[in-house]
Amino acid sequence: AFVGLTVDMLSPRLFRCHFDNTICRAVLCAASGQFNVKILVIVNASPWGGSLAVTALRMVRAMVDHGYGIAAVYFREEGVYQALAGRVTDHGTPVLRDAWLELPGVPLLLCSAASQRRLEGSAAPGFREAGLAEILDLMNTCDRVVTF
């Protein structure tokens, strides 16, 4: 449901994603039909600091649509603001919190330290706080880690 998103299969083990005819990031991983690939996505970018947050969302959506196993999306530093509802939506830009929550079966984790420093109260419904030990365990068990 994202305009301008295409994914090219360059080989059985390499996919390249394009957003509006611009190559944003190549993801080297095995094709979902050949191997059981688990990917951890780390989002450091705030929802209003640029286009990285939207790019991360589009990349995760493309991975989910192509059958990759997303172990979790981990929001750290300014990325924890993704758990807040936007006040005003721009034309053509999704409300990021709602769009993250629409991802089927993808755990949305907030860095507990960053969340406690930046957000008031507990984590937003659909997001949960995770500590450093849990993230290190995920990194150790995942085949790939992609950061934004």
mmCIF file of C-alpha atoms in Angstrom:
data_model
loop_
_atom_site.group_PDB
_atom_site.id
_atom_site.type_symbol
_atom_site.label_atom_id
_atom_site.label_comp_id
_atom_site.label_asym_id
_atom_site.label_seq_id
_atom_site.Cartn_x
_atom_site.Cartn_y
_atom_site.Cartn_z
ATOM 1 C CA ALA A 1 0.000 0.000 0.000
ATOM 2 C CA PHE A 2 3.007 2.299 -0.384
ATOM 3 C CA VAL A 3 3.254 4.240 -3.628
ATOM 4 C CA GLY A 4 6.607 3.959 -5.371
ATOM 5 C CA LEU A 5 7.869 0.806 -3.616
ATOM 6 C CA THR A 6 9.383 -1.930 -5.762
ATOM 7 C CA VAL A 7 11.580 -4.877 -4.807
ATOM 8 C CA ASP A 8 13.972 -6.422 -7.360
ATOM 9 C CA MET A 9 15.295 -9.947 -6.978
ATOM 10 C CA LEU A 10 18.896 -9.681 -8.172
ATOM 11 C CA SER A 11 19.770 -13.275 -7.333
ATOM 12 C CA PRO A 12 18.267 -15.973 -5.122
ATOM 13 C CA ARG A 13 20.083 -14.382 -2.157
ATOM 14 C CA LEU A 14 19.974 -10.634 -2.894
ATOM 15 C CA PHE A 15 17.043 -8.238 -2.968
ATOM 16 C CA ARG A 16 17.189 -4.512 -3.630
ATOM 17 C CA CYS A 17 14.373 -2.156 -2.664
ATOM 18 C CA HIS A 18 13.562 1.043 -4.513
ATOM 19 C CA PHE A 19 11.408 3.862 -3.188
ATOM 20 C CA ASP A 20 10.207 6.294 -5.843
ATOM 21 C CA ASN A 21 12.957 5.101 -8.229
ATOM 22 C CA THR A 22 15.716 5.760 -5.647
ATOM 23 C CA ILE A 23 17.700 2.864 -4.240
ATOM 24 C CA CYS A 24 17.575 3.418 -0.492
ATOM 25 C CA ARG A 25 19.200 0.313 0.904
ATOM 26 C CA ALA A 26 20.156 -3.144 -0.286
ATOM 27 C CA VAL A 27 19.393 -6.029 2.019
ATOM 28 C CA LEU A 28 21.644 -9.050 1.673
ATOM 29 C CA CYS A 29 19.829 -12.089 2.893
ATOM 30 C CA ALA A 30 18.651 -15.429 1.687
ATOM 31 C CA ALA A 31 15.397 -15.643 -0.205
ATOM 32 C CA SER A 32 12.534 -16.510 2.098
ATOM 33 C CA GLY A 33 11.741 -19.682 0.189
ATOM 34 C CA GLN A 34 15.272 -21.063 0.610
ATOM 35 C CA PHE A 35 16.206 -20.329 4.219
ATOM 36 C CA ASN A 36 14.458 -19.332 7.417
ATOM 37 C CA VAL A 37 15.882 -15.810 7.818
ATOM 38 C CA LYS A 38 15.256 -13.792 10.971
ATOM 39 C CA ILE A 39 15.825 -10.040 10.789
ATOM 40 C CA LEU A 40 16.037 -7.506 13.614
ATOM 41 C CA VAL A 41 15.306 -3.916 12.589
ATOM 42 C CA ILE A 42 16.612 -1.089 14.786
ATOM 43 C CA VAL A 43 15.093 2.366 14.324
ATOM 44 C CA ASN A 44 17.016 5.298 15.825
ATOM 45 C CA ALA A 45 15.261 8.052 13.853
ATOM 46 C CA SER A 46 12.442 10.172 15.229
ATOM 47 C CA PRO A 47 9.209 10.264 13.240
ATOM 48 C CA TRP A 48 9.677 13.958 12.402
ATOM 49 C CA GLY A 49 13.461 14.211 12.008
ATOM 50 C CA GLY A 50 13.562 13.243 8.335
ATOM 51 C CA SER A 51 12.501 10.432 6.045
ATOM 52 C CA LEU A 52 14.386 7.561 7.721
ATOM 53 C CA ALA A 53 11.409 6.548 9.876
ATOM 54 C CA VAL A 54 9.137 6.217 6.837
ATOM 55 C CA THR A 55 11.895 4.393 4.944
ATOM 56 C CA ALA A 56 12.274 1.937 7.831
ATOM 57 C CA LEU A 57 8.537 1.311 7.858
ATOM 58 C CA ARG A 58 8.480 0.729 4.102
ATOM 59 C CA MET A 59 11.438 -1.641 4.302
ATOM 60 C CA VAL A 60 9.820 -3.686 7.073
ATOM 61 C CA ARG A 61 6.515 -3.761 5.182
ATOM 62 C CA ALA A 62 8.331 -5.046 2.063
ATOM 63 C CA MET A 63 10.125 -7.703 4.105
ATOM 64 C CA VAL A 64 6.855 -8.856 5.700
ATOM 65 C CA ASP A 65 5.137 -8.908 2.302
ATOM 66 C CA HIS A 66 7.934 -11.103 0.885
ATOM 67 C CA GLY A 67 7.770 -13.589 3.740
ATOM 68 C CA TYR A 68 10.844 -12.666 5.752
ATOM 69 C CA GLY A 69 10.751 -13.325 9.478
ATOM 70 C CA ILE A 70 10.990 -10.029 11.321
ATOM 71 C CA ALA A 71 12.138 -10.963 14.818
ATOM 72 C CA ALA A 72 11.293 -7.474 16.109
ATOM 73 C CA VAL A 73 11.488 -3.778 15.411
ATOM 74 C CA TYR A 74 13.489 -2.092 18.172
ATOM 75 C CA PHE A 75 13.096 1.655 18.659
ATOM 76 C CA ARG A 76 15.947 3.350 20.498
ATOM 77 C CA GLU A 77 17.138 6.902 21.149
ATOM 78 C CA GLU A 78 14.822 9.324 19.304
ATOM 79 C CA GLY A 79 13.099 6.352 17.666
ATOM 80 C CA VAL A 80 10.980 5.779 20.790
ATOM 81 C CA TYR A 81 8.870 8.757 19.685
ATOM 82 C CA GLN A 82 7.432 6.413 17.020
ATOM 83 C CA ALA A 83 5.128 5.147 19.792
ATOM 84 C CA LEU A 84 3.409 8.539 20.026
ATOM 85 C CA ALA A 85 0.408 9.481 17.930
ATOM 86 C CA GLY A 86 1.110 12.235 15.415
ATOM 87 C CA ARG A 87 -0.642 15.525 15.969
ATOM 88 C CA VAL A 88 -1.004 16.421 12.302
ATOM 89 C CA THR A 89 -0.626 14.095 9.343
ATOM 90 C CA ASP A 90 1.023 15.260 6.159
ATOM 91 C CA HIS A 91 -0.585 14.393 2.848
ATOM 92 C CA GLY A 92 1.014 11.172 1.602
ATOM 93 C CA THR A 93 2.804 10.358 4.864
ATOM 94 C CA PRO A 94 1.332 7.611 7.032
ATOM 95 C CA VAL A 95 0.686 8.130 10.726
ATOM 96 C CA LEU A 96 3.743 6.149 11.734
ATOM 97 C CA ARG A 97 2.524 4.803 15.083
ATOM 98 C CA ASP A 98 -0.643 3.447 13.473
ATOM 99 C CA ALA A 99 1.282 2.059 10.492
ATOM 100 C CA TRP A 100 3.732 0.216 12.784
ATOM 101 C CA LEU A 101 0.818 -1.241 14.743
ATOM 102 C CA GLU A 102 -0.738 -2.588 11.519
ATOM 103 C CA LEU A 103 2.238 -4.891 10.857
ATOM 104 C CA PRO A 104 1.020 -8.447 11.429
ATOM 105 C CA GLY A 105 2.862 -10.364 14.134
ATOM 106 C CA VAL A 106 5.861 -8.031 14.401
ATOM 107 C CA PRO A 107 6.945 -7.277 17.993
ATOM 108 C CA LEU A 108 7.445 -3.525 18.503
ATOM 109 C CA LEU A 109 10.030 -2.955 21.220
ATOM 110 C CA LEU A 110 11.052 0.311 22.866
ATOM 111 C CA CYS A 111 14.452 0.794 24.464
ATOM 112 C CA SER A 112 13.523 0.887 28.147
ATOM 113 C CA ALA A 113 16.109 3.545 29.051
ATOM 114 C CA ALA A 114 15.197 5.844 26.156
ATOM 115 C CA SER A 115 11.490 5.320 26.758
ATOM 116 C CA GLN A 116 11.745 6.214 30.437
ATOM 117 C CA ARG A 117 13.764 9.360 29.636
ATOM 118 C CA ARG A 118 11.662 10.581 26.708
ATOM 119 C CA LEU A 119 8.076 9.354 27.123
ATOM 120 C CA GLU A 120 5.594 10.120 29.861
ATOM 121 C CA GLY A 121 4.024 7.070 31.487
ATOM 122 C CA SER A 122 4.259 3.514 30.260
ATOM 123 C CA ALA A 123 4.693 2.282 26.706
ATOM 124 C CA ALA A 124 1.854 2.887 24.256
ATOM 125 C CA PRO A 125 -0.486 -0.066 23.615
ATOM 126 C CA GLY A 126 1.063 -2.347 21.004
ATOM 127 C CA PHE A 127 4.606 -1.332 21.975
ATOM 128 C CA ARG A 128 6.526 -2.838 24.872
ATOM 129 C CA GLU A 129 9.715 -1.883 26.634
ATOM 130 C CA ALA A 130 12.747 -4.129 26.243
ATOM 131 C CA GLY A 131 16.076 -4.012 28.027
ATOM 132 C CA LEU A 132 19.590 -4.360 26.715
ATOM 133 C CA ALA A 133 19.826 -8.071 27.579
ATOM 134 C CA GLU A 134 16.755 -8.904 25.462
ATOM 135 C CA ILE A 135 18.071 -6.938 22.471
ATOM 136 C CA LEU A 136 21.506 -8.549 22.717
ATOM 137 C CA ASP A 137 19.822 -11.954 22.765
ATOM 138 C CA LEU A 138 17.788 -11.027 19.672
ATOM 139 C CA MET A 139 20.923 -9.783 17.896
ATOM 140 C CA ASN A 140 22.648 -13.045 18.715
ATOM 141 C CA THR A 141 19.809 -15.182 17.337
ATOM 142 C CA CYS A 142 19.001 -13.129 14.213
ATOM 143 C CA ASP A 143 20.612 -13.684 10.831
ATOM 144 C CA ARG A 144 20.639 -9.988 9.939
ATOM 145 C CA VAL A 145 20.333 -6.656 11.736
ATOM 146 C CA VAL A 146 19.230 -3.594 9.750
ATOM 147 C CA THR A 147 19.473 -0.140 11.338
ATOM 148 C CA PHE A 148 17.957 3.185 10.396
#
